[in-house]
Coordinates of C-alpha atoms and ligand atoms in Angstrom, one line a residue:
X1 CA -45.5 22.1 140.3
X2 CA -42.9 24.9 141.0
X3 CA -39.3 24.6 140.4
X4 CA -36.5 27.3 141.8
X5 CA -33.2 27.1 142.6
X6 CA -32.3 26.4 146.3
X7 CA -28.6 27.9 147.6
X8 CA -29.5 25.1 150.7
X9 CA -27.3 22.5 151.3
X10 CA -27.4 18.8 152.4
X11 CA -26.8 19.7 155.7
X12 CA -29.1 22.8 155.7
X13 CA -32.1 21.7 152.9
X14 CA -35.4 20.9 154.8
X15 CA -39.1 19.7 153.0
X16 CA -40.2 16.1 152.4
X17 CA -38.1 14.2 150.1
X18 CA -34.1 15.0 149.3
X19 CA -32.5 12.6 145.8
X20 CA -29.4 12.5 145.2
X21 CA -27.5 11.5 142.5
X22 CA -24.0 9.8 143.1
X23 CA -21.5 8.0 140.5
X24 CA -19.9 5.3 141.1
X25 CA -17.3 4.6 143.8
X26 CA -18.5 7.9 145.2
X27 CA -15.8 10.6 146.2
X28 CA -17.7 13.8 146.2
X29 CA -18.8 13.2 150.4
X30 CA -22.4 13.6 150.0
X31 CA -23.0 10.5 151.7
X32 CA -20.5 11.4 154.5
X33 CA -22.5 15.0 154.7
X34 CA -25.6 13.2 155.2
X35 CA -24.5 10.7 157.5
X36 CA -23.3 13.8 159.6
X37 CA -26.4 15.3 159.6
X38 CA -28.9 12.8 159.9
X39 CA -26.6 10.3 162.6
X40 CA -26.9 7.7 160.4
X41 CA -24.6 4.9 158.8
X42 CA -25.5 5.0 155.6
X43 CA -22.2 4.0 153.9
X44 CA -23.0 0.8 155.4
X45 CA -26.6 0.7 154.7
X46 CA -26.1 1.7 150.9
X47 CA -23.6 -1.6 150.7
X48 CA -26.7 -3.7 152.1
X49 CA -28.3 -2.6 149.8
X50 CA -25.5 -3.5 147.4
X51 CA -26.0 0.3 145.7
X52 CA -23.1 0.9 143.7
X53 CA -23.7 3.8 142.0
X54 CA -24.4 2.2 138.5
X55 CA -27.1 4.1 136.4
X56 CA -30.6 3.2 136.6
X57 CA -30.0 2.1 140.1
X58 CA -31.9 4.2 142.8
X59 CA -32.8 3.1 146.8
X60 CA -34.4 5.4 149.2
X61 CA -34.6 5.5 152.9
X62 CA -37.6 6.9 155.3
X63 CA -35.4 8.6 157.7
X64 CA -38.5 10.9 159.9
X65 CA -36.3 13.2 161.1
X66 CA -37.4 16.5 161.7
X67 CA -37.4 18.8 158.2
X68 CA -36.6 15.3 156.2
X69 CA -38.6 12.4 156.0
X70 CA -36.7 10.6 153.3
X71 CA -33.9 10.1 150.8
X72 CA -33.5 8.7 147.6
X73 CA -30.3 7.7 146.1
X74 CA -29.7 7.7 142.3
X75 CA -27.1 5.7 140.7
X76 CA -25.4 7.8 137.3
X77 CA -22.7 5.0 136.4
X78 CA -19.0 6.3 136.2
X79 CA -18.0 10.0 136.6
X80 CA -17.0 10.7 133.2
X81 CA -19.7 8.9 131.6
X82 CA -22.5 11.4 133.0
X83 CA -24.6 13.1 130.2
X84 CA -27.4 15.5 129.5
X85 CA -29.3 12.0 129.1
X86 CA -27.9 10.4 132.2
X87 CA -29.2 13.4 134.2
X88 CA -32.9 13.3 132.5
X89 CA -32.8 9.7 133.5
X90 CA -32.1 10.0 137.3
X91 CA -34.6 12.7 137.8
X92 CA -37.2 10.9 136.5
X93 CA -36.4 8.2 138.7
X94 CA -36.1 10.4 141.5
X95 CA -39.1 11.9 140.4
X96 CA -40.8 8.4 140.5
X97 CA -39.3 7.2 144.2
X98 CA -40.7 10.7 145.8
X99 CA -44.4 9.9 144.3
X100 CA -47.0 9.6 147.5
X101 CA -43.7 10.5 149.5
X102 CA -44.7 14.4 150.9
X103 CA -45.2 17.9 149.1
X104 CA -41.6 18.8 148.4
X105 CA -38.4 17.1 146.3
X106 CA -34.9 18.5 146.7
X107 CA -33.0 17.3 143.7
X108 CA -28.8 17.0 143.7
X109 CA -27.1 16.2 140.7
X110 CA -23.9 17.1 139.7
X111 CA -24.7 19.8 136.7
X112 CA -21.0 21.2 137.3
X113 CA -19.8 20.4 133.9
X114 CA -23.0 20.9 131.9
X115 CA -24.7 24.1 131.2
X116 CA -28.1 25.6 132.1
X117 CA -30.0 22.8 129.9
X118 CA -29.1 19.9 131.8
X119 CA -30.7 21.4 134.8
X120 CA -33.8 22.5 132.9
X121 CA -34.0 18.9 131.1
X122 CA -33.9 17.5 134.8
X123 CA -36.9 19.8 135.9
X124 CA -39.0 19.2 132.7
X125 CA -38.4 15.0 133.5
X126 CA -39.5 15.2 136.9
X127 CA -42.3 17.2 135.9
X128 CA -42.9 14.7 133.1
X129 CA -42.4 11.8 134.5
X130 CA -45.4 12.8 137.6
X131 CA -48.0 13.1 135.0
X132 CA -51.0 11.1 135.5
X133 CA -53.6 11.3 133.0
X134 CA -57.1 10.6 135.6
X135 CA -59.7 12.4 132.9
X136 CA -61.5 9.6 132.4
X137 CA -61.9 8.1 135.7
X138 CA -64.9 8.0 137.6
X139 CA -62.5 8.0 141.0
X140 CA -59.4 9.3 140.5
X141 CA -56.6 7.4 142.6
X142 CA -54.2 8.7 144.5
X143 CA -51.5 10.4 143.0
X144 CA -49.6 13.1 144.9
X145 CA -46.9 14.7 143.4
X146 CA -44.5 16.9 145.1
X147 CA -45.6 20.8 144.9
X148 CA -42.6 22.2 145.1
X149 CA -38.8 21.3 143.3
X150 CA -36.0 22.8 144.2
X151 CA -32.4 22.2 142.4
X152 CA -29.4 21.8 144.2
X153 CA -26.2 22.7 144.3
X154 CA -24.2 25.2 142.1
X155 CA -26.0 25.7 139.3
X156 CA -24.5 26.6 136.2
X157 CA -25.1 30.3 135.0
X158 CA -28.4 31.4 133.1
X159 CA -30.1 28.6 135.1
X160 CA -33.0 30.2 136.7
X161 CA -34.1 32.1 133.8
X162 CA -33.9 29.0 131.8
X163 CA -36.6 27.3 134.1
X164 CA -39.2 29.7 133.1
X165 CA -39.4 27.9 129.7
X166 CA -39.9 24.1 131.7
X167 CA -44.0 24.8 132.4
X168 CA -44.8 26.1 128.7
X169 CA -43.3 23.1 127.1
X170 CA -44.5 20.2 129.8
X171 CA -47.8 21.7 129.6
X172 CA -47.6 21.6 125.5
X173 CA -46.2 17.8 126.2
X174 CA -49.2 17.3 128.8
X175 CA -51.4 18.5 125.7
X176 CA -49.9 16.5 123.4
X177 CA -50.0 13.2 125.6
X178 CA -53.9 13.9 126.6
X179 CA -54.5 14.4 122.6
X180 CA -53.2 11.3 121.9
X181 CA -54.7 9.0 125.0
X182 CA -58.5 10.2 124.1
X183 CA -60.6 8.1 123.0
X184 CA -61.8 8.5 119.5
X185 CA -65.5 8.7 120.8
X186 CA -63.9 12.1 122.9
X187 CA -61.3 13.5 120.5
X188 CA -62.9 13.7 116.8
X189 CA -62.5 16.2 114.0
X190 CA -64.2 18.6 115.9
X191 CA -62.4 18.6 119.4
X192 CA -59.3 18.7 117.2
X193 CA -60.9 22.2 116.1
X194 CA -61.7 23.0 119.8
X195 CA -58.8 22.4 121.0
X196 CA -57.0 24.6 118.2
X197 CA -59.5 27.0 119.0
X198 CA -59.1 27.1 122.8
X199 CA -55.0 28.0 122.1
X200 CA -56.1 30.9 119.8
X201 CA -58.3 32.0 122.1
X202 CA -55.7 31.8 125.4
X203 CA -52.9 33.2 123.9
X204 CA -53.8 35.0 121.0
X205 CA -53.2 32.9 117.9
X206 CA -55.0 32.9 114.6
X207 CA -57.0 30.7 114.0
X208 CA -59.2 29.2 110.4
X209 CA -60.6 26.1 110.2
X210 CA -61.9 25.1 106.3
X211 CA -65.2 23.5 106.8
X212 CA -65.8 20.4 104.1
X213 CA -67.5 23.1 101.6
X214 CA -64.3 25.1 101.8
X215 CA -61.7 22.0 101.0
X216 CA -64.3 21.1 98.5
X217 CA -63.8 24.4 96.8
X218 CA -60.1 24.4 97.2
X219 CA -60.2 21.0 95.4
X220 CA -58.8 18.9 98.0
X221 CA -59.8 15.8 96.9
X222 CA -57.1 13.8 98.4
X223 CA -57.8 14.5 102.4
X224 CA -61.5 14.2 101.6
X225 CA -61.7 10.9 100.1
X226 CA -60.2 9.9 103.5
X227 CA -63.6 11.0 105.7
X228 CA -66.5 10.0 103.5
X229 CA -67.2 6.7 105.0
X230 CA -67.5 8.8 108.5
X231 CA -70.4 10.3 110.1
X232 CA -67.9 13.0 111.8
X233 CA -67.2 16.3 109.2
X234 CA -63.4 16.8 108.4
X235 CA -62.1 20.0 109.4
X236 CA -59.3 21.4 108.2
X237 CA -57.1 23.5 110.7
X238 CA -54.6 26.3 110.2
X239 CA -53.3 27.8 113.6
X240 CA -50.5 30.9 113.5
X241 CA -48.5 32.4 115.7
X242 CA -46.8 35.6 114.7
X243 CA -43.9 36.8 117.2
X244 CA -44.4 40.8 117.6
X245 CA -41.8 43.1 115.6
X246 CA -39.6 42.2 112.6
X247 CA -40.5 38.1 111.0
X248 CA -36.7 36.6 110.2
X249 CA -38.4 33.0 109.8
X250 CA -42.2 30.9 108.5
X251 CA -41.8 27.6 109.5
X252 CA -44.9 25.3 108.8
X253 CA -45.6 22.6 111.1
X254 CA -47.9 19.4 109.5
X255 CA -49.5 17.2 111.6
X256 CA -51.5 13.8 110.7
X257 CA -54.8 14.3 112.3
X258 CA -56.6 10.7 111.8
X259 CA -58.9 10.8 115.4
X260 CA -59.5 6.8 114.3
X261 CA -58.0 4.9 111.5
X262 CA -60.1 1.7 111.2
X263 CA -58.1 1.1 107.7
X264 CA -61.0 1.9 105.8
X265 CA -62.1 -1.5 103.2
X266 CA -58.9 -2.3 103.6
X267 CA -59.8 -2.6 107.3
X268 CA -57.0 -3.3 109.6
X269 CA -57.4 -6.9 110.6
X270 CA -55.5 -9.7 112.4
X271 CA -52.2 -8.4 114.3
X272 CA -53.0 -5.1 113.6
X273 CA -54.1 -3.3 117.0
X274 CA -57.3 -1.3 115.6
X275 CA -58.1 -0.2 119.0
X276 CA -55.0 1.7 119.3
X277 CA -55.8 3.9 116.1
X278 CA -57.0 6.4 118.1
X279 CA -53.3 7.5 118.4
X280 CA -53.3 7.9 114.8
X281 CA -53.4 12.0 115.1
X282 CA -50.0 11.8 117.4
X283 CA -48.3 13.8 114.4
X284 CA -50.6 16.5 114.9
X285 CA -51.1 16.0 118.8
X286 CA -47.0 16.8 118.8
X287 CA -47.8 20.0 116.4
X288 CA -50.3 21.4 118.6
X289 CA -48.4 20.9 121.7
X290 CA -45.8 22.6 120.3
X291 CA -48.2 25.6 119.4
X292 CA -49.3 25.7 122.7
X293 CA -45.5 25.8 124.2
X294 CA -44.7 28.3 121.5
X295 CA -47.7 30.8 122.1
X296 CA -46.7 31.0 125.6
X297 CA -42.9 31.1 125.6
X298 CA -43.6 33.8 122.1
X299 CA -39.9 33.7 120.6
X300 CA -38.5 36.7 118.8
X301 CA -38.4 36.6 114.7
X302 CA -40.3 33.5 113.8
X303 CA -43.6 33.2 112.4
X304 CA -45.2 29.2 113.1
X305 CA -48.0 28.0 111.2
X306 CA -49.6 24.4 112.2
X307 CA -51.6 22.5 109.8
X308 CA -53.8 19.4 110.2
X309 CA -55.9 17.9 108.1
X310 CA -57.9 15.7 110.5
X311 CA -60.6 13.2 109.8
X312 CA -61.8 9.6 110.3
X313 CA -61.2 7.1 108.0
X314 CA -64.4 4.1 108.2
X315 CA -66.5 2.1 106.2
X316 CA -69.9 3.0 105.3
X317 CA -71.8 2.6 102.1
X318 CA -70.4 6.1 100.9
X319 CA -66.8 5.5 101.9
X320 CA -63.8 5.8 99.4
X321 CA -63.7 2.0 97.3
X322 CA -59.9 0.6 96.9
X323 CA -59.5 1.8 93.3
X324 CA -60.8 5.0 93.5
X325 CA -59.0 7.8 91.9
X326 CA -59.1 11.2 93.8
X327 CA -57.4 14.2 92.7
X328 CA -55.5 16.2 95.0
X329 CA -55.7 20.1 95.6
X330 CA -52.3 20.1 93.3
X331 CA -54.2 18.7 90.7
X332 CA -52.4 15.5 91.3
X333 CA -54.4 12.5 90.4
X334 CA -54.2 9.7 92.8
X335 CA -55.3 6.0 92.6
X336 CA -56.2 4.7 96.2
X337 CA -55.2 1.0 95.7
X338 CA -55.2 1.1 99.5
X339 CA -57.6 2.9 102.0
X340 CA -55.2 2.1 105.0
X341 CA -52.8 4.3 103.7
X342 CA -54.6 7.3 104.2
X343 CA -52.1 9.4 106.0
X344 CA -50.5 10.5 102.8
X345 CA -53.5 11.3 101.0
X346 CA -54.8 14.1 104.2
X347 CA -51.1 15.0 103.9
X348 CA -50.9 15.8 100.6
X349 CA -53.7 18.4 100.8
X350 CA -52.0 19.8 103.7
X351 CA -48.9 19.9 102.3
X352 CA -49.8 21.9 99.2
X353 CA -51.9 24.2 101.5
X354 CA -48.5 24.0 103.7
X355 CA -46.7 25.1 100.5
X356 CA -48.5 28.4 99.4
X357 CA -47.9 30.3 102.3
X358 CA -44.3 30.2 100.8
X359 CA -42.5 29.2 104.3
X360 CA -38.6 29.2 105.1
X361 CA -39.3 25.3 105.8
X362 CA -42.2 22.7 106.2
X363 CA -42.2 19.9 108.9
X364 CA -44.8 17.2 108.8
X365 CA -45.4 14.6 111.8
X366 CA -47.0 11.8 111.2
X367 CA -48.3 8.1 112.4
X368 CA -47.8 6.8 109.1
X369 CA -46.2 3.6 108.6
X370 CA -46.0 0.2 110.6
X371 CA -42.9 -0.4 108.4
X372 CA -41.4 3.0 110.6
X373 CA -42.4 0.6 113.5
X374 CA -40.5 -2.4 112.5
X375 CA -37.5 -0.4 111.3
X376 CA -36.8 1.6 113.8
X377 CA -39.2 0.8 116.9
X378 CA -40.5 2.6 119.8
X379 CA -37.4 5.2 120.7
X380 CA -36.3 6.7 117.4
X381 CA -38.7 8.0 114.9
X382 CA -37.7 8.2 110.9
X383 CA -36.5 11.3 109.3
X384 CA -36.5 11.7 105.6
X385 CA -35.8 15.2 104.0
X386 CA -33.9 16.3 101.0
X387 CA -32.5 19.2 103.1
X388 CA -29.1 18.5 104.8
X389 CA -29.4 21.8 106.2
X390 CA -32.6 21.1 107.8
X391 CA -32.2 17.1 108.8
X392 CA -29.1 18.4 110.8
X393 CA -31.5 21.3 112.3
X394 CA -33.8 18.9 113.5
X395 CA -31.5 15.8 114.6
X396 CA -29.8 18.6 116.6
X397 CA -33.1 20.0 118.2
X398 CA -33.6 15.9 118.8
X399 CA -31.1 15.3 120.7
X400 CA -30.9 18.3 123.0
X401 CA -34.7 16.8 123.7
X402 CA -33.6 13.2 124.2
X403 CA -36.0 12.2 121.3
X404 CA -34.5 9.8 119.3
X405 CA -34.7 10.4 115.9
X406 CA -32.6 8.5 112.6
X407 CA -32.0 10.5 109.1
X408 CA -33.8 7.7 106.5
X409 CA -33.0 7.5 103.0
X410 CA -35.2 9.3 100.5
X411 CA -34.3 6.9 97.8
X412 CA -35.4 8.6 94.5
X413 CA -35.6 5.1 92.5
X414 CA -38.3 3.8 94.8
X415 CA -40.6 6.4 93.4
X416 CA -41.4 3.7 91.1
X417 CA -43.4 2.2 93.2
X418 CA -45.8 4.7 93.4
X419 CA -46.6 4.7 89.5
X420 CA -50.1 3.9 88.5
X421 CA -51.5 2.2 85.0
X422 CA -54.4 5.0 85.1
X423 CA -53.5 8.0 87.6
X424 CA -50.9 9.9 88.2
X425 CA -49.8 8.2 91.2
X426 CA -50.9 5.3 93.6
X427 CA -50.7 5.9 97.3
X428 CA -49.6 2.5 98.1
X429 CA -46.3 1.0 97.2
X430 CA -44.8 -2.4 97.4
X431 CA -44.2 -3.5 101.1
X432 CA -40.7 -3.4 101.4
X433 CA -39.4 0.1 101.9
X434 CA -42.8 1.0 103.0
X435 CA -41.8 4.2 105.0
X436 CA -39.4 5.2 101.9
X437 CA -42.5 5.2 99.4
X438 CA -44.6 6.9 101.9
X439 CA -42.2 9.7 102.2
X440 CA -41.3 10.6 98.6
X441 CA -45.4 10.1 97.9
X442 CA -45.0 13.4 100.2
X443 CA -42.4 15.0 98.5
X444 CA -44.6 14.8 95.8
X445 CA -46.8 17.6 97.1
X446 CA -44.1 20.0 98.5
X447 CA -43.5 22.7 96.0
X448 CA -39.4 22.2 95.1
X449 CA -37.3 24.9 96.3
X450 CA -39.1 25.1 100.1
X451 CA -36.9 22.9 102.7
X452 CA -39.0 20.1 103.8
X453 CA -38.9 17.3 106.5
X454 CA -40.6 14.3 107.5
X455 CA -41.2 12.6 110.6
X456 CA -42.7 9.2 110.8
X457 CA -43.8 9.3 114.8
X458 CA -45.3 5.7 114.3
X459 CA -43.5 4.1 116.6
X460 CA -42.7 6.7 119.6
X461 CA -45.9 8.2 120.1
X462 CA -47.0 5.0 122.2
X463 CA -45.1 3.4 124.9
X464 CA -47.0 0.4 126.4
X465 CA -45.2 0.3 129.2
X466 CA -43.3 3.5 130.2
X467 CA -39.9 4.3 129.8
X468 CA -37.5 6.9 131.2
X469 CA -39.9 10.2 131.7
X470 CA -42.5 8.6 129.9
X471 CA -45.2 7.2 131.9
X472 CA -47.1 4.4 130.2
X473 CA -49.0 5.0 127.4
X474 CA -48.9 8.4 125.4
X475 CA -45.2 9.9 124.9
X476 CA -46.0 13.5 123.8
X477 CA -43.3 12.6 121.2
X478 CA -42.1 15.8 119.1
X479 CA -43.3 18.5 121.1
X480 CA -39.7 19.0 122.7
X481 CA -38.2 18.3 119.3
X482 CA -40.4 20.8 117.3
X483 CA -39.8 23.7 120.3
X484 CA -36.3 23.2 120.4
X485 CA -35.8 23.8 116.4
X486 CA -38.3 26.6 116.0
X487 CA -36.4 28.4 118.6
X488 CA -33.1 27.1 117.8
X489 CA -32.6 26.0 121.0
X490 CA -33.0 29.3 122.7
X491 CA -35.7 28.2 126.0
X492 CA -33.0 25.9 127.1
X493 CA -29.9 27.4 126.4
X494 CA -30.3 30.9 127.6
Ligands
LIG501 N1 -51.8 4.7 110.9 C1 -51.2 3.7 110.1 C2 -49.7 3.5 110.4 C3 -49.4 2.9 111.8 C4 -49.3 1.5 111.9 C5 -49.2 3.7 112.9 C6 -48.9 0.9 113.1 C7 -48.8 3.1 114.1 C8 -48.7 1.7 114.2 C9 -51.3 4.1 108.6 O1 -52.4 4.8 108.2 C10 -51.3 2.8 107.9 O2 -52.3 2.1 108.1 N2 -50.3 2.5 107.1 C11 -50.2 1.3 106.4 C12 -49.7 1.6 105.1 C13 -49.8 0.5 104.1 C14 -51.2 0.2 103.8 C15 -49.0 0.9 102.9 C16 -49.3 0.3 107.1 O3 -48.3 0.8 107.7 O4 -49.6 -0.9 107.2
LIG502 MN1 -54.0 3.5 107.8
LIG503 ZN1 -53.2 6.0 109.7

C-alpha cells in the first residue's frame, strides 16, 4: 500500500474509490463540486439516505463513471468538534467501505486546522484497518485492498515527509498483531527467538538470546520456575538498537513473553478463556514491533534495548508446585502461592537484567492481570510508575497514538500483601487491587533511582470484535505508543 499526496481535486481526482469526509450541516461545497462533476443529485440522495453528517456515519454510492466508480461519504459530527481521533476514525471507515471496491482510494478530510500528524494518523488507519491476517488459511479469501492512497486536499506543511514513517510503524503493528494471533503450537519460545533474530538480521540489530544454562548461571530463578512444567526451552532475549553518532538516551523496553499460559497447577479453569492464552506474550509482541518500527525509521540519539523473558507455563510432573520458593536473579526469594501469576516472576528476571545495563528509563508491557481487565477494559490499558516525568511522557506518546491508556495508583501500603511467612515475598496478593500488587511486586526488581513504568496491556491487546482501525482479533496495542515516546514524537510530527 502506497500513500502520496495528490494536488487533484474533486473535480479533477480519477482512480477507483474517492471518501470524503463532511461535518454536519455541510457548508464547505464538496457535495455541490461533485454533483457538478459527476451530473448527479446527490444533496437529495444523501437526505434519502438520511446522512447527516454525524460521526461514525458513512454511505457510499457506485457511480461508474469514467475515472470514478464510487464514493463514500464519511460523517465527522459538528465542525468544531473534529479531532486527531475523529479523523483516524473516518479513515478507517473509509478504509473499510472501499474494501473489494478497485485498486485506488482518494481520501478528503479536512486536515486544515491540524498539523502533519493527523494526516499521517489517517494513512497509518487506513493501512491498519485493511489488514487481514490469512497465514493460516488453507484458501485465503478475498480481500483486495486498494494499492494506492492518495490524500487530499491542502495538506498541512511537513506532510509528505511525515508519511515516510506510516509503513515502518504499520508493519511493526502488522508484526505485533501476527505475534499475538499465532497459535501457541506456531509461536513458542523459540519463534519468539526467530523472530528477534530475523529483525537483527534485516536491519542490523544486536542480538543475544540466554539459553536456560545461561539464566541458570545468572541465577534467574524466578523466570525459570515459570517453564519447567514445559517441554519447550525458555529463551531469554535481549535485542539493541544503537542510533549511529553521539547516544543522548538507553531506554529499555520489557515485554511479557508467555507463548501459552495454561495457569500452571493453578490451572485456569471455569470463565477463564484458556484458549486465548496464547495472547499472553502481547507485552512483548508490542516491544518487538516497536523494535522492528524503530530499526527501520533509526532515530538520532537513542539507544533501545528490548527484553523478553518468554516461556510456557504447564503442568507436568516437573512443573513448579504452589508453594515453591524460587529465588530471583536479585537474590530476592519468592514464595509462588500461585502458578497463574507468573507474569511477575519472568518479569522480575527481566527487570533486574533490564536494570544493569543502567538505562535513562525502563518500560515493561505486559498481559498481566484480569483485574487490569475488569478495571479498565478493552480500550485503556493501566499505567503505574513512580515517575511523573515519565507517566506524562508516555500518556502523552498515548494519546498522539489513540491508545488509551489511565495513570493507576502505585499504592505503597498494598505492598503488604505481598509479604510472605517464609520468603521474602509472595507473588500473589489478595484479589482486590490485583493489578496494584502486581505492579509494586515489579517495582520490587527495578533498581531505585532508574525511571520505571508499567503497562498492564491485559485488556487491549484482544478485541473480539473489531473496533475503530482494529480489525477483529489482535490490536497490535503499544507499538504506536512505545514509537511515539522513544522518539518523542518526532515520525509524526516532523
Ligand atoms: N495472563 C494472565 C492475565 C490475564 C488475564 C491476561 C485475563 C488477559 C486476560 C496472568 O498470568 C494471570 O493469570 N493473572 C492472574 C493473577 C492472579 C493469579 C493473581 C489473574 O489475573 O487472574
Ligand atoms: Mn497466569
Ligand atoms: Zn499470564
Amino acid at each position: 500500500m502506497q500513500f502520496s499526496l495528490s494536488s487533484a481535486s474533486l473535480e479533477s481526482w480519477t482512480g477507483s474509490v474517492l471518501a470524503v469526509g463532511l461535518v454536519e450541516s455541510d457548508a464547505s461545497g464538496l457535495v455541490e463540486q461533485l454533483e457538478s462533476r459527476l451530473e448527479l443529485a446527490i444533496k437529495p440522495w444523501l437526505e434519502q439516505r438520511r446522512f447527516k453528517g454525524k460521526s461514525g456515519e458513512v454511505t457510499s454510492l457506485q457511480v461508474l463513471k469514467p475515472g470514478l466508480s464510487s464514493l463514500v461519504f464519511v460523517g465527522l459530527g459538528s465542525a468544531e468538534s473534529v479531532t486527531l481521533e475523529t479523523l483516524r476514525g473516518a479513515a478507517a471507515k473509509a478504509a473499510k467501505a472501499s474494501l473489494g471496491q478497485g485498486d485506488s482510494l482518494g481520501l478528503l478530510l479536512p486536515w486544515g486546522n491540524h498539523d502533519s500528524a493527523a494526516v499521517v494518523a489517517a494513512a497509518e488507519a487506513v493501512r491498519l484497518t485493511s489488514y487481514k491476517d490469512q497465514r493460516f488459511r488453507s484458501d485465503a479469501e478475498p480481500h483486495n485492498v486498494p494499492e494506492r492512497i492518495e490524500l487530499l486536499g491542502p495538506c498541512p506543511a511537513g506532510t509528505e515527509a511525515a508519511l515516510a514513517a506510516v509503513a515502518p510503524v504499520c508493519a511493526g503493528v502488522e508484526l505485533a498483531r501476527e505475534l499475538v494471533a499465532a497459535p501457541p503450537n506456531s509461536l513458542t519460545p523459540a519463534a519468539m527467538a526467530d523472530t528477534a533474530a530475523a529483525i537483527a538480521r534485516d536491519f542490523g540489530l544486536e542480538l543475544t538470546v540466554l539459553e536456560r544454562s545461561d539464566c541458570e548461571q545468572r541465577g534467574m530463578g524466578a523466570f525459570l520456575s515459570v517453564s519447567k512444567g514445559s517441554d519447550l526451552d525458555p529463551k531469554f532475549i535481549h535485542l539493541t538498537y544503537r542510533a549511529e553518532g553521539p547516544i543522548d538516551r538507553r531506554l529499555v523496553l520489557v515485554g511479557k513473553g508467555l507463548t501459552f499460559d495454561s495457569g500452571g497447577y493453578n490451572l485456569k479453569v471455569g470463565a477463564a478463556q484458556i484458549h486465548m492464552m496464547k495472547y499472553d506474550m502481547g507485552g512483548s509482541g508490542a516491544v518487538l514491533g516497536a523494535m522492528r518500527a524503530l530499526a527501520e525509521l533509526r532515530p538520532a540519539g537513542v539507544e533501545v534495548h528490548a527484553i523478553v523473558a518468554s516461556c510456557e507455563n504447564m503442568v507436568n510432573g516437573s512443573a513448579v508446585h504452589p508453594g515453591d520458593i524460587v529465588t530471583a536473579s536479585n537474590g530476592t526469594t519468592i514464595e509462588i502461592n500461585n502458578t497463574d501469576a507468573e507474569g511477575r516472576l519472568t518479569l522480575a528476571d527481566a527487570l533486574v537484567y533490564a536494570s544493569k545495563l543502567e538505562p535513562d528509563a525502563i518500560v515493561d508491557l505486559a498481559t498481566l492481570t484480569g483485574a487490569c481487565v475488569i478495571a479498565l477494559g478493552e480500550e485503556i490499558a493501566g499505567l503505574w510508575s513512580p515517575d511523573d516525568t515519565l507517566a506524562t511522557a508516555l500518556g502523552n506518546a498515548a494519546d498522539q497514538a489513540g491508545e488509551g491508556l489511565w495513570r493507576m495508583p502505585l499504592k505503597a501500603s498494598y505492598r503488604d500483601g505481598l509479604k510472605s511467612q517464609l520468603a521474602d515475598l509472595k507473588n500473589t496478593g489478595p484479589r482486590p487491587g490485583g493489578s496494584i500488587t502486581a505492579a509494586l511486586f515489579l517495582k520490587e526488581f527495578v533498581d531505585a533511582g532508574i525511571p520505571w513504568a508499567h503497562l498492564d496491556i491485559a485488556g487491549t491487546v484482544w478485541s473480539d470484535k473489531g473496533r475503530g482501525m482494529d480489525p477483529a482479533g489482535a490490536t497490535g496495542y503499544g507499538v504506536r505508543t512505545l514509537v511515539n515516546w522513544v522518539t518523542g514524537g518526532a515520525t509524526t510530527a516532523a
